[in-house]
Amino acid sequence: PNVMRELAMKADYEDISKMNYPGIQSKRSFTSLSLEQKFEQILDEKLQIDPKRVTFGKFRVMMNEKYIFKAHVDGLTYYTALIYMNRAADCHGGTAFYRHRESGLEGPLPLSEVKRRGFKDNEEMFEKLIGDDKFDPAKWEMTDFVEMKFNRLVVFEGFNYFHTHTSSFGTCKETGRLTQLFFFNKNKIQ
């Protein structure tokens, strides 16, 4: 884990806020075939990994002045994985999962249920029922929390659950919230 942290410290970064993501992200991915196979082993299924379309193996740093609460689902992939890379003394917060207080939603619903409720799709339902509430922590009830710990891997169905990071900290890549991110899908049925 320390070797990967050193790679993160030496990596070149770019500002990704214009892409609606907080912080800075490494320009290149740091991954391997053995890592991809490890994810398949952990999840016990073949995966579809497309690093040209989504982030897979890039480092991301979020700093104190950039923290904004935003409950969201990850829309382009089924799975979200991250590795916390801050030294133990620098770990703060983690990843939290939420239920919208007013609507009771914890994430997308099956399309049949969405249509039964009178909406075209989940996107329209979220916009009408949640709207700007996604930025207001008082509108959400935390249902689960994963504490940040050095080298902890968190894998979850990012497409299915509202979630967000609970804090950003530090002023540079050495002291900011450092993670390695992976987004990927279940493999399509053969």
PDB file of C-alpha atoms in Angstrom:
ATOM      1  CA  PRO A   1       0.000   0.000   0.000  1.00  0.00           C
ATOM      2  CA  ASN A   2       2.839   2.433   0.712  1.00  0.00           C
ATOM      3  CA  VAL A   3       4.201   1.928  -2.810  1.00  0.00           C
ATOM      4  CA  MET A   4       0.831   2.900  -4.294  1.00  0.00           C
ATOM      5  CA  ARG A   5       0.674   5.962  -2.056  1.00  0.00           C
ATOM      6  CA  GLU A   6       4.132   6.971  -3.297  1.00  0.00           C
ATOM      7  CA  LEU A   7       2.928   6.548  -6.900  1.00  0.00           C
ATOM      8  CA  ALA A   8      -0.035   8.788  -6.057  1.00  0.00           C
ATOM      9  CA  MET A   9       2.289  11.448  -4.649  1.00  0.00           C
ATOM     10  CA  LYS A  10       4.420  11.423  -7.832  1.00  0.00           C
ATOM     11  CA  ALA A  11       1.515  11.290 -10.324  1.00  0.00           C
ATOM     12  CA  ASP A  12       0.529  14.216 -12.545  1.00  0.00           C
ATOM     13  CA  TYR A  13      -2.938  15.574 -11.783  1.00  0.00           C
ATOM     14  CA  GLU A  14      -5.600  17.627 -13.509  1.00  0.00           C
ATOM     15  CA  ASP A  15      -8.535  19.630 -12.169  1.00  0.00           C
ATOM     16  CA  ILE A  16     -11.746  17.679 -12.807  1.00  0.00           C
ATOM     17  CA  SER A  17     -14.240  20.149 -11.332  1.00  0.00           C
ATOM     18  CA  LYS A  18     -15.346  21.180 -14.836  1.00  0.00           C
ATOM     19  CA  MET A  19     -16.549  17.567 -15.276  1.00  0.00           C
ATOM     20  CA  ASN A  20     -18.773  18.008 -12.178  1.00  0.00           C
ATOM     21  CA  TYR A  21     -16.427  15.986  -9.941  1.00  0.00           C
ATOM     22  CA  PRO A  22     -14.684  17.467  -6.921  1.00  0.00           C
ATOM     23  CA  GLY A  23     -10.918  17.835  -6.671  1.00  0.00           C
ATOM     24  CA  ILE A  24      -8.039  16.730  -8.854  1.00  0.00           C
ATOM     25  CA  GLN A  25      -7.454  13.370 -10.501  1.00  0.00           C
ATOM     26  CA  SER A  26      -4.350  11.641 -11.829  1.00  0.00           C
ATOM     27  CA  LYS A  27      -3.978  11.918 -15.586  1.00  0.00           C
ATOM     28  CA  ARG A  28      -3.277   8.207 -15.947  1.00  0.00           C
ATOM     29  CA  SER A  29      -4.560   5.000 -14.411  1.00  0.00           C
ATOM     30  CA  PHE A  30      -2.498   2.796 -12.148  1.00  0.00           C
ATOM     31  CA  THR A  31      -3.850  -0.723 -12.513  1.00  0.00           C
ATOM     32  CA  SER A  32      -2.974  -4.199 -13.745  1.00  0.00           C
ATOM     33  CA  LEU A  33      -4.587  -7.349 -15.077  1.00  0.00           C
ATOM     34  CA  SER A  34      -4.028  -9.039 -11.709  1.00  0.00           C
ATOM     35  CA  LEU A  35      -5.986  -6.245  -9.981  1.00  0.00           C
ATOM     36  CA  GLU A  36      -8.862  -6.667 -12.431  1.00  0.00           C
ATOM     37  CA  GLN A  37      -8.827 -10.412 -11.740  1.00  0.00           C
ATOM     38  CA  LYS A  38      -8.846  -9.716  -7.987  1.00  0.00           C
ATOM     39  CA  PHE A  39     -12.044  -7.664  -8.355  1.00  0.00           C
ATOM     40  CA  GLU A  40     -13.613 -10.562 -10.286  1.00  0.00           C
ATOM     41  CA  GLN A  41     -12.546 -12.955  -7.540  1.00  0.00           C
ATOM     42  CA  ILE A  42     -13.948 -10.724  -4.763  1.00  0.00           C
ATOM     43  CA  LEU A  43     -17.284 -10.274  -6.569  1.00  0.00           C
ATOM     44  CA  ASP A  44     -17.349 -13.827  -7.958  1.00  0.00           C
ATOM     45  CA  GLU A  45     -18.304 -12.721 -11.456  1.00  0.00           C
ATOM     46  CA  LYS A  46     -16.822 -11.583 -14.735  1.00  0.00           C
ATOM     47  CA  LEU A  47     -16.652  -7.819 -15.012  1.00  0.00           C
ATOM     48  CA  GLN A  48     -16.758  -5.304 -17.843  1.00  0.00           C
ATOM     49  CA  ILE A  49     -14.006  -2.740 -17.360  1.00  0.00           C
ATOM     50  CA  ASP A  50     -13.791   0.196 -19.763  1.00  0.00           C
ATOM     51  CA  PRO A  51     -11.087   2.668 -18.624  1.00  0.00           C
ATOM     52  CA  LYS A  52     -11.574   4.744 -21.797  1.00  0.00           C
ATOM     53  CA  ARG A  53     -15.160   5.532 -20.760  1.00  0.00           C
ATOM     54  CA  VAL A  54     -14.966   5.704 -16.974  1.00  0.00           C
ATOM     55  CA  THR A  55     -12.329   6.114 -14.270  1.00  0.00           C
ATOM     56  CA  PHE A  56     -10.551   2.872 -13.400  1.00  0.00           C
ATOM     57  CA  GLY A  57      -7.430   3.013 -11.257  1.00  0.00           C
ATOM     58  CA  LYS A  58      -6.961   6.773 -11.123  1.00  0.00           C
ATOM     59  CA  PHE A  59      -6.058   8.632  -7.949  1.00  0.00           C
ATOM     60  CA  ARG A  60      -8.349  11.420  -6.772  1.00  0.00           C
ATOM     61  CA  VAL A  61      -7.599  14.118  -4.213  1.00  0.00           C
ATOM     62  CA  MET A  62     -10.353  16.230  -2.649  1.00  0.00           C
ATOM     63  CA  MET A  63      -9.297  19.141  -0.483  1.00  0.00           C
ATOM     64  CA  ASN A  64     -10.980  21.051   2.308  1.00  0.00           C
ATOM     65  CA  GLU A  65     -12.091  24.085   0.336  1.00  0.00           C
ATOM     66  CA  LYS A  66     -13.817  21.910  -2.270  1.00  0.00           C
ATOM     67  CA  TYR A  67     -16.187  19.923  -0.006  1.00  0.00           C
ATOM     68  CA  ILE A  68     -19.847  20.063  -1.002  1.00  0.00           C
ATOM     69  CA  PHE A  69     -22.418  17.552   0.238  1.00  0.00           C
ATOM     70  CA  LYS A  70     -24.032  15.859  -2.762  1.00  0.00           C
ATOM     71  CA  ALA A  71     -26.059  12.683  -2.327  1.00  0.00           C
ATOM     72  CA  HIS A  72     -25.900  10.860  -5.667  1.00  0.00           C
ATOM     73  CA  VAL A  73     -25.822   7.555  -7.514  1.00  0.00           C
ATOM     74  CA  ASP A  74     -23.036   6.701  -9.951  1.00  0.00           C
ATOM     75  CA  GLY A  75     -24.909   6.596 -13.234  1.00  0.00           C
ATOM     76  CA  LEU A  76     -22.498   5.079 -15.754  1.00  0.00           C
ATOM     77  CA  THR A  77     -21.507   1.865 -13.977  1.00  0.00           C
ATOM     78  CA  TYR A  78     -22.979  -0.742 -11.672  1.00  0.00           C
ATOM     79  CA  TYR A  79     -20.030  -1.046  -9.273  1.00  0.00           C
ATOM     80  CA  THR A  80     -18.015   1.618  -7.502  1.00  0.00           C
ATOM     81  CA  ALA A  81     -14.800   0.745  -5.673  1.00  0.00           C
ATOM     82  CA  LEU A  82     -12.332   2.925  -3.872  1.00  0.00           C
ATOM     83  CA  ILE A  83      -9.217   2.462  -1.810  1.00  0.00           C
ATOM     84  CA  TYR A  84      -8.524   4.959   0.949  1.00  0.00           C
ATOM     85  CA  MET A  85      -4.882   6.015   0.676  1.00  0.00           C
ATOM     86  CA  ASN A  86      -4.392   8.548   3.466  1.00  0.00           C
ATOM     87  CA  ARG A  87      -1.974   7.713   6.272  1.00  0.00           C
ATOM     88  CA  ALA A  88      -3.793   6.549   9.414  1.00  0.00           C
ATOM     89  CA  ALA A  89      -3.182   9.832  11.252  1.00  0.00           C
ATOM     90  CA  ASP A  90      -4.719  11.785   8.353  1.00  0.00           C
ATOM     91  CA  CYS A  91      -7.905   9.751   7.902  1.00  0.00           C
ATOM     92  CA  HIS A  92     -11.173  11.649   8.477  1.00  0.00           C
ATOM     93  CA  GLY A  93     -14.732  10.690   7.603  1.00  0.00           C
ATOM     94  CA  GLY A  94     -15.465   8.047   5.006  1.00  0.00           C
ATOM     95  CA  THR A  95     -18.294   7.091   2.656  1.00  0.00           C
ATOM     96  CA  ALA A  96     -21.927   7.339   3.754  1.00  0.00           C
ATOM     97  CA  PHE A  97     -25.134   5.926   2.298  1.00  0.00           C
ATOM     98  CA  TYR A  98     -28.446   7.758   2.550  1.00  0.00           C
ATOM     99  CA  ARG A  99     -32.250   7.624   2.381  1.00  0.00           C
ATOM    100  CA  HIS A 100     -34.082  10.750   1.195  1.00  0.00           C
ATOM    101  CA  ARG A 101     -36.294  11.703   4.147  1.00  0.00           C
ATOM    102  CA  GLU A 102     -39.307  13.018   2.237  1.00  0.00           C
ATOM    103  CA  SER A 103     -39.546  10.401  -0.538  1.00  0.00           C
ATOM    104  CA  GLY A 104     -38.025   7.426   1.303  1.00  0.00           C
ATOM    105  CA  LEU A 105     -35.808   6.693  -1.713  1.00  0.00           C
ATOM    106  CA  GLU A 106     -32.416   5.041  -1.192  1.00  0.00           C
ATOM    107  CA  GLY A 107     -31.664   4.851  -4.912  1.00  0.00           C
ATOM    108  CA  PRO A 108     -33.234   4.005  -8.257  1.00  0.00           C
ATOM    109  CA  LEU A 109     -36.376   1.907  -8.470  1.00  0.00           C
ATOM    110  CA  PRO A 110     -37.321  -0.717 -11.067  1.00  0.00           C
ATOM    111  CA  LEU A 111     -38.744   1.001 -14.153  1.00  0.00           C
ATOM    112  CA  SER A 112     -42.179  -0.580 -13.586  1.00  0.00           C
ATOM    113  CA  GLU A 113     -42.361   1.069 -10.139  1.00  0.00           C
ATOM    114  CA  VAL A 114     -41.128   4.398 -11.525  1.00  0.00           C
ATOM    115  CA  LYS A 115     -43.873   4.342 -14.166  1.00  0.00           C
ATOM    116  CA  ARG A 116     -46.472   3.288 -11.595  1.00  0.00           C
ATOM    117  CA  ARG A 117     -45.537   6.462  -9.693  1.00  0.00           C
ATOM    118  CA  GLY A 118     -46.151   8.503 -12.865  1.00  0.00           C
ATOM    119  CA  PHE A 119     -42.596   9.182 -14.021  1.00  0.00           C
ATOM    120  CA  LYS A 120     -40.844   8.400 -17.305  1.00  0.00           C
ATOM    121  CA  ASP A 121     -37.595   7.167 -15.686  1.00  0.00           C
ATOM    122  CA  ASN A 122     -35.510   7.391 -12.508  1.00  0.00           C
ATOM    123  CA  GLU A 123     -33.827  10.580 -13.686  1.00  0.00           C
ATOM    124  CA  GLU A 124     -37.162  12.399 -13.982  1.00  0.00           C
ATOM    125  CA  MET A 125     -38.318  10.968 -10.646  1.00  0.00           C
ATOM    126  CA  PHE A 126     -35.124  12.117  -8.892  1.00  0.00           C
ATOM    127  CA  GLU A 127     -35.410  15.587 -10.411  1.00  0.00           C
ATOM    128  CA  LYS A 128     -39.045  16.011  -9.331  1.00  0.00           C
ATOM    129  CA  LEU A 129     -38.865  14.334  -5.897  1.00  0.00           C
ATOM    130  CA  ILE A 130     -35.331  15.250  -4.836  1.00  0.00           C
ATOM    131  CA  GLY A 131     -34.104  18.159  -6.979  1.00  0.00           C
ATOM    132  CA  ASP A 132     -31.770  20.425  -5.001  1.00  0.00           C
ATOM    133  CA  ASP A 133     -32.254  18.330  -1.846  1.00  0.00           C
ATOM    134  CA  LYS A 134     -29.185  16.400  -3.048  1.00  0.00           C
ATOM    135  CA  PHE A 135     -27.092  19.309  -1.704  1.00  0.00           C
ATOM    136  CA  ASP A 136     -28.838  19.566   1.706  1.00  0.00           C
ATOM    137  CA  PRO A 137     -27.681  17.031   4.323  1.00  0.00           C
ATOM    138  CA  ALA A 138     -30.710  17.826   6.520  1.00  0.00           C
ATOM    139  CA  LYS A 139     -32.943  16.246   3.840  1.00  0.00           C
ATOM    140  CA  TRP A 140     -31.168  12.879   4.173  1.00  0.00           C
ATOM    141  CA  GLU A 141     -30.978  10.103   6.758  1.00  0.00           C
ATOM    142  CA  MET A 142     -27.694   8.190   6.896  1.00  0.00           C
ATOM    143  CA  THR A 143     -28.359   4.444   6.533  1.00  0.00           C
ATOM    144  CA  ASP A 144     -24.761   3.197   6.579  1.00  0.00           C
ATOM    145  CA  PHE A 145     -21.223   4.509   6.963  1.00  0.00           C
ATOM    146  CA  VAL A 146     -17.806   3.118   6.026  1.00  0.00           C
ATOM    147  CA  GLU A 147     -15.004   4.773   7.963  1.00  0.00           C
ATOM    148  CA  MET A 148     -11.886   5.864   6.114  1.00  0.00           C
ATOM    149  CA  LYS A 149      -8.873   3.706   7.049  1.00  0.00           C
ATOM    150  CA  PHE A 150      -5.549   3.462   5.250  1.00  0.00           C
ATOM    151  CA  ASN A 151      -5.626   0.804   2.508  1.00  0.00           C
ATOM    152  CA  ARG A 152      -9.317  -0.062   3.077  1.00  0.00           C
ATOM    153  CA  LEU A 153     -11.099  -1.215  -0.084  1.00  0.00           C
ATOM    154  CA  VAL A 154     -14.790  -0.316  -0.332  1.00  0.00           C
ATOM    155  CA  VAL A 155     -16.844  -1.954  -3.112  1.00  0.00           C
ATOM    156  CA  PHE A 156     -20.545  -1.245  -3.531  1.00  0.00           C
ATOM    157  CA  GLU A 157     -23.318  -0.971  -6.117  1.00  0.00           C
ATOM    158  CA  GLY A 158     -22.818   2.735  -6.765  1.00  0.00           C
ATOM    159  CA  PHE A 159     -25.630   2.698  -9.324  1.00  0.00           C
ATOM    160  CA  ASN A 160     -28.156   1.508  -6.735  1.00  0.00           C
ATOM    161  CA  TYR A 161     -27.562   3.617  -3.623  1.00  0.00           C
ATOM    162  CA  PHE A 162     -27.411   7.311  -2.784  1.00  0.00           C
ATOM    163  CA  HIS A 163     -24.010   7.997  -1.269  1.00  0.00           C
ATOM    164  CA  THR A 164     -21.337  10.645  -0.804  1.00  0.00           C
ATOM    165  CA  HIS A 165     -17.979  11.180   0.847  1.00  0.00           C
ATOM    166  CA  THR A 166     -18.393  12.733   4.286  1.00  0.00           C
ATOM    167  CA  SER A 167     -15.420  15.079   4.348  1.00  0.00           C
ATOM    168  CA  SER A 168     -12.642  16.630   2.338  1.00  0.00           C
ATOM    169  CA  PHE A 169      -9.539  17.914   4.041  1.00  0.00           C
ATOM    170  CA  GLY A 170      -6.016  19.158   3.533  1.00  0.00           C
ATOM    171  CA  THR A 171      -4.633  21.755   1.161  1.00  0.00           C
ATOM    172  CA  CYS A 172      -2.602  19.700  -1.368  1.00  0.00           C
ATOM    173  CA  LYS A 173      -2.256  16.144  -2.669  1.00  0.00           C
ATOM    174  CA  GLU A 174      -0.006  15.196   0.257  1.00  0.00           C
ATOM    175  CA  THR A 175      -2.613  16.194   2.874  1.00  0.00           C
ATOM    176  CA  GLY A 176      -5.939  16.001   0.970  1.00  0.00           C
ATOM    177  CA  ARG A 177      -8.459  13.134   0.906  1.00  0.00           C
ATOM    178  CA  LEU A 178      -6.687  10.596  -1.311  1.00  0.00           C
ATOM    179  CA  THR A 179      -8.450   7.640  -2.910  1.00  0.00           C
ATOM    180  CA  GLN A 180      -7.904   5.338  -5.853  1.00  0.00           C
ATOM    181  CA  LEU A 181     -11.160   4.966  -7.797  1.00  0.00           C
ATOM    182  CA  PHE A 182     -12.578   2.150  -9.890  1.00  0.00           C
ATOM    183  CA  PHE A 183     -15.880   2.126 -11.768  1.00  0.00           C
ATOM    184  CA  PHE A 184     -16.988  -1.001 -13.656  1.00  0.00           C
ATOM    185  CA  ASN A 185     -19.971  -3.106 -14.712  1.00  0.00           C
ATOM    186  CA  LYS A 186     -21.160  -6.660 -14.508  1.00  0.00           C
ATOM    187  CA  ASN A 187     -20.196  -8.443 -17.688  1.00  0.00           C
ATOM    188  CA  LYS A 188     -23.004  -8.741 -20.205  1.00  0.00           C
ATOM    189  CA  ILE A 189     -24.583 -12.199 -20.445  1.00  0.00           C
ATOM    190  CA  GLN A 190     -22.689 -14.327 -22.992  1.00  0.00           C
TER     191      GLN A 190
END
